[in-house]
mmCIF file of C-alpha atoms in Angstrom:
data_model
loop_
_atom_site.group_PDB
_atom_site.id
_atom_site.type_symbol
_atom_site.label_atom_id
_atom_site.label_comp_id
_atom_site.label_asym_id
_atom_site.label_seq_id
_atom_site.Cartn_x
_atom_site.Cartn_y
_atom_site.Cartn_z
ATOM 1 C CA MET A 1 -35.473 -19.355 -33.302
ATOM 2 C CA GLY A 2 -34.478 -21.873 -30.695
ATOM 3 C CA CYS A 3 -34.028 -25.593 -30.954
ATOM 4 C CA LYS A 4 -37.311 -27.448 -30.953
ATOM 5 C CA CYS A 5 -35.745 -30.639 -29.621
ATOM 6 C CA ASN A 6 -37.487 -32.199 -26.661
ATOM 7 C CA SER A 7 -34.953 -32.262 -23.821
ATOM 8 C CA SER A 8 -37.204 -34.364 -21.573
ATOM 9 C CA LYS A 9 -37.038 -37.254 -24.053
ATOM 10 C CA LEU A 10 -33.266 -36.941 -24.136
ATOM 11 C CA ASN A 11 -33.105 -36.924 -20.323
ATOM 12 C CA LEU A 12 -35.029 -40.201 -20.231
ATOM 13 C CA LYS A 13 -32.385 -41.822 -22.444
ATOM 14 C CA ILE A 14 -29.336 -40.690 -20.446
ATOM 15 C CA PRO A 15 -29.340 -43.742 -18.082
ATOM 16 C CA GLU A 16 -29.449 -46.094 -21.078
ATOM 17 C CA ILE A 17 -26.636 -44.202 -22.803
ATOM 18 C CA LEU A 18 -24.516 -44.251 -19.625
ATOM 19 C CA GLY A 19 -25.307 -47.947 -19.234
ATOM 20 C CA ILE A 20 -24.060 -48.593 -22.756
ATOM 21 C CA LEU A 21 -20.835 -46.657 -22.124
ATOM 22 C CA VAL A 22 -20.121 -48.491 -18.863
ATOM 23 C CA ALA A 23 -20.948 -51.835 -20.480
ATOM 24 C CA PHE A 24 -18.543 -51.113 -23.350
ATOM 25 C CA CYS A 25 -15.793 -50.341 -20.811
ATOM 26 C CA ILE A 26 -16.468 -53.654 -19.049
ATOM 27 C CA LEU A 27 -16.559 -55.475 -22.386
ATOM 28 C CA TYR A 28 -13.246 -53.892 -23.387
ATOM 29 C CA TYR A 29 -11.663 -54.894 -20.070
ATOM 30 C CA LEU A 30 -12.843 -58.509 -20.288
ATOM 31 C CA LYS A 31 -11.694 -58.830 -23.915
ATOM 32 C CA TYR A 32 -8.369 -57.209 -23.038
ATOM 33 C CA LEU A 33 -7.726 -59.819 -20.329
ATOM 34 C CA ASN A 34 -8.103 -62.501 -22.981
ATOM 35 C CA LYS A 35 -5.943 -60.586 -25.473
ATOM 36 C CA ILE A 36 -3.000 -60.246 -23.071
ATOM 37 C CA GLY A 37 -3.344 -63.876 -22.003
ATOM 38 C CA CYS A 38 -4.169 -63.134 -18.387
ATOM 39 C CA VAL A 39 -4.716 -66.802 -17.523
ATOM 40 C CA CYS A 40 -5.595 -66.167 -13.883
ATOM 41 C CA ALA A 41 -8.565 -64.048 -15.025
ATOM 42 C CA LEU A 42 -10.012 -66.464 -17.574
ATOM 43 C CA ASN A 43 -12.785 -68.552 -16.030
ATOM 44 C CA ASP A 44 -16.499 -69.309 -16.325
ATOM 45 C CA LYS A 45 -17.574 -66.265 -14.314
ATOM 46 C CA ARG A 46 -15.695 -64.002 -16.720
ATOM 47 C CA THR A 47 -17.435 -65.728 -19.625
ATOM 48 C CA TYR A 48 -20.872 -65.176 -18.059
ATOM 49 C CA ILE A 49 -20.105 -61.520 -17.309
ATOM 50 C CA LEU A 50 -18.855 -61.054 -20.883
ATOM 51 C CA TYR A 51 -21.983 -62.508 -22.518
ATOM 52 C CA TYR A 52 -24.333 -60.786 -20.076
ATOM 53 C CA THR A 53 -22.626 -57.459 -20.795
ATOM 54 C CA CYS A 54 -23.099 -57.981 -24.549
ATOM 55 C CA LEU A 55 -26.771 -58.739 -23.936
ATOM 56 C CA ILE A 56 -27.196 -55.621 -21.802
ATOM 57 C CA ILE A 57 -25.595 -53.478 -24.503
ATOM 58 C CA LEU A 58 -28.130 -54.825 -27.007
ATOM 59 C CA PHE A 59 -31.065 -54.266 -24.660
ATOM 60 C CA ASN A 60 -29.953 -50.727 -23.813
ATOM 61 C CA ILE A 61 -29.598 -49.891 -27.504
ATOM 62 C CA PHE A 62 -33.041 -51.405 -28.000
ATOM 63 C CA ALA A 63 -34.394 -49.353 -25.080
ATOM 64 C CA ILE A 64 -33.208 -46.128 -26.700
ATOM 65 C CA THR A 65 -35.331 -46.832 -29.776
ATOM 66 C CA PRO A 66 -38.518 -44.792 -29.250
ATOM 67 C CA TYR A 67 -41.048 -47.254 -30.651
ATOM 68 C CA TYR A 68 -39.753 -50.409 -29.001
ATOM 69 C CA SER A 69 -38.487 -49.237 -25.635
ATOM 70 C CA LEU A 70 -41.550 -49.525 -23.398
ATOM 71 C CA ARG A 71 -43.720 -51.635 -25.655
ATOM 72 C CA PHE A 72 -41.220 -54.483 -25.901
ATOM 73 C CA PHE A 73 -40.853 -54.852 -22.149
ATOM 74 C CA THR A 74 -44.595 -54.689 -21.504
ATOM 75 C CA ASP A 75 -45.521 -57.087 -24.320
ATOM 76 C CA TYR A 76 -42.903 -59.685 -23.387
ATOM 77 C CA ARG A 77 -42.925 -59.828 -19.588
ATOM 78 C CA PHE A 78 -40.952 -63.082 -19.426
ATOM 79 C CA ILE A 79 -37.956 -61.264 -20.931
ATOM 80 C CA THR A 80 -38.129 -58.769 -18.082
ATOM 81 C CA TYR A 81 -38.144 -61.635 -15.572
ATOM 82 C CA LEU A 82 -35.175 -63.263 -17.307
ATOM 83 C CA LEU A 83 -33.312 -59.954 -17.203
ATOM 84 C CA VAL A 84 -33.976 -59.646 -13.467
ATOM 85 C CA ILE A 85 -32.635 -63.158 -12.839
ATOM 86 C CA GLY A 86 -29.671 -62.500 -15.147
ATOM 87 C CA SER A 87 -28.953 -59.223 -13.391
ATOM 88 C CA VAL A 88 -28.915 -60.833 -9.954
ATOM 89 C CA LEU A 89 -26.607 -63.584 -11.236
ATOM 90 C CA ASN A 90 -24.382 -60.977 -12.861
ATOM 91 C CA ILE A 91 -24.013 -59.073 -9.596
ATOM 92 C CA ILE A 92 -23.134 -62.250 -7.696
ATOM 93 C CA PHE A 93 -20.700 -63.513 -10.350
ATOM 94 C CA THR A 94 -19.040 -60.110 -10.738
ATOM 95 C CA LEU A 95 -18.397 -59.774 -7.009
ATOM 96 C CA GLN A 96 -17.144 -63.370 -6.768
ATOM 97 C CA TYR A 97 -14.979 -62.933 -9.873
ATOM 98 C CA ILE A 98 -13.304 -59.772 -8.629
ATOM 99 C CA GLU A 99 -12.781 -61.223 -5.143
ATOM 100 C CA GLU A 100 -11.140 -64.312 -6.706
ATOM 101 C CA LEU A 101 -8.849 -62.093 -8.790
ATOM 102 C CA LYS A 102 -7.796 -60.162 -5.693
ATOM 103 C CA LYS A 103 -7.420 -63.285 -3.548
ATOM 104 C CA ASN A 104 -5.266 -64.987 -6.193
ATOM 105 C CA ASN A 105 -3.147 -61.829 -6.641
ATOM 106 C CA CYS A 106 -3.915 -61.764 -10.357
ATOM 107 C CA GLU A 107 -1.591 -58.884 -11.236
ATOM 108 C CA CYS A 108 -2.485 -58.745 -14.932
ATOM 109 C CA SER A 109 -6.139 -58.055 -14.060
ATOM 110 C CA LYS A 110 -5.471 -54.908 -12.029
ATOM 111 C CA SER A 111 -7.353 -52.027 -13.585
ATOM 112 C CA ILE A 112 -9.547 -49.081 -12.718
ATOM 113 C CA ILE A 113 -12.307 -50.846 -14.653
ATOM 114 C CA ARG A 114 -12.038 -53.823 -12.296
ATOM 115 C CA ASP A 115 -12.496 -51.450 -9.362
ATOM 116 C CA ILE A 116 -15.436 -49.749 -11.067
ATOM 117 C CA MET A 117 -17.059 -53.137 -11.713
ATOM 118 C CA PHE A 118 -16.761 -53.954 -8.017
ATOM 119 C CA ILE A 119 -18.165 -50.592 -6.909
ATOM 120 C CA LEU A 120 -21.077 -50.747 -9.366
ATOM 121 C CA SER A 121 -21.949 -54.289 -8.310
ATOM 122 C CA THR A 122 -21.877 -53.275 -4.656
ATOM 123 C CA ILE A 123 -24.175 -50.328 -5.377
ATOM 124 C CA ARG A 124 -26.503 -52.598 -7.353
ATOM 125 C CA ILE A 125 -26.714 -55.002 -4.392
ATOM 126 C CA PHE A 126 -27.846 -52.154 -2.137
ATOM 127 C CA ILE A 127 -30.407 -51.030 -4.709
ATOM 128 C CA TRP A 128 -31.812 -54.570 -5.009
ATOM 129 C CA LEU A 129 -31.942 -54.891 -1.219
ATOM 130 C CA LEU A 130 -33.755 -51.560 -0.924
ATOM 131 C CA LEU A 131 -36.256 -52.667 -3.566
ATOM 132 C CA LEU A 132 -36.763 -55.947 -1.743
ATOM 133 C CA LEU A 133 -37.330 -54.149 1.560
ATOM 134 C CA LEU A 134 -39.743 -51.756 -0.135
ATOM 135 C CA CYS A 135 -41.723 -54.651 -1.624
ATOM 136 C CA ILE A 136 -41.833 -56.435 1.728
ATOM 137 C CA SER A 137 -42.966 -53.299 3.536
ATOM 138 C CA LEU A 138 -45.672 -52.666 0.922
ATOM 139 C CA PHE A 139 -46.763 -56.275 1.166
ATOM 140 C CA ILE A 140 -47.007 -56.041 4.958
ATOM 141 C CA SER A 141 -48.656 -52.592 4.936
ATOM 142 C CA TYR A 142 -51.290 -53.379 2.348
ATOM 143 C CA LYS A 143 -51.499 -57.144 2.890
ATOM 144 C CA ILE A 144 -51.363 -57.670 -0.848
#
């Protein structure tokens, strides 16, 4: 007798699980900067990224829950809009934050996680731009 687990349901949750793992790494990094007293890395952008990351961890955990995942986001559309705005701000603040750390030669902030944050934010910018171009092309094509 084989396992009767539904692998397609598990596959749908993998992005959320990866998102949680990456967010925990970012959270660890940002908390670590505070713990070691890395003064050149402690600013308002770091605070926003920290709180946004905590929020994203909660939402990804919530999204894994079978009953609430889709229903919550369809029933409360304004939360989806707030998450989109928060995500765009997070990308901007993360890129600015990391550039400031590099520009100010903040040695205590050097980490592979800092590099990963920069790469992920850059990828997210391209994804948002592609989505924007897709929406514009659909709007023009179908004159919505």
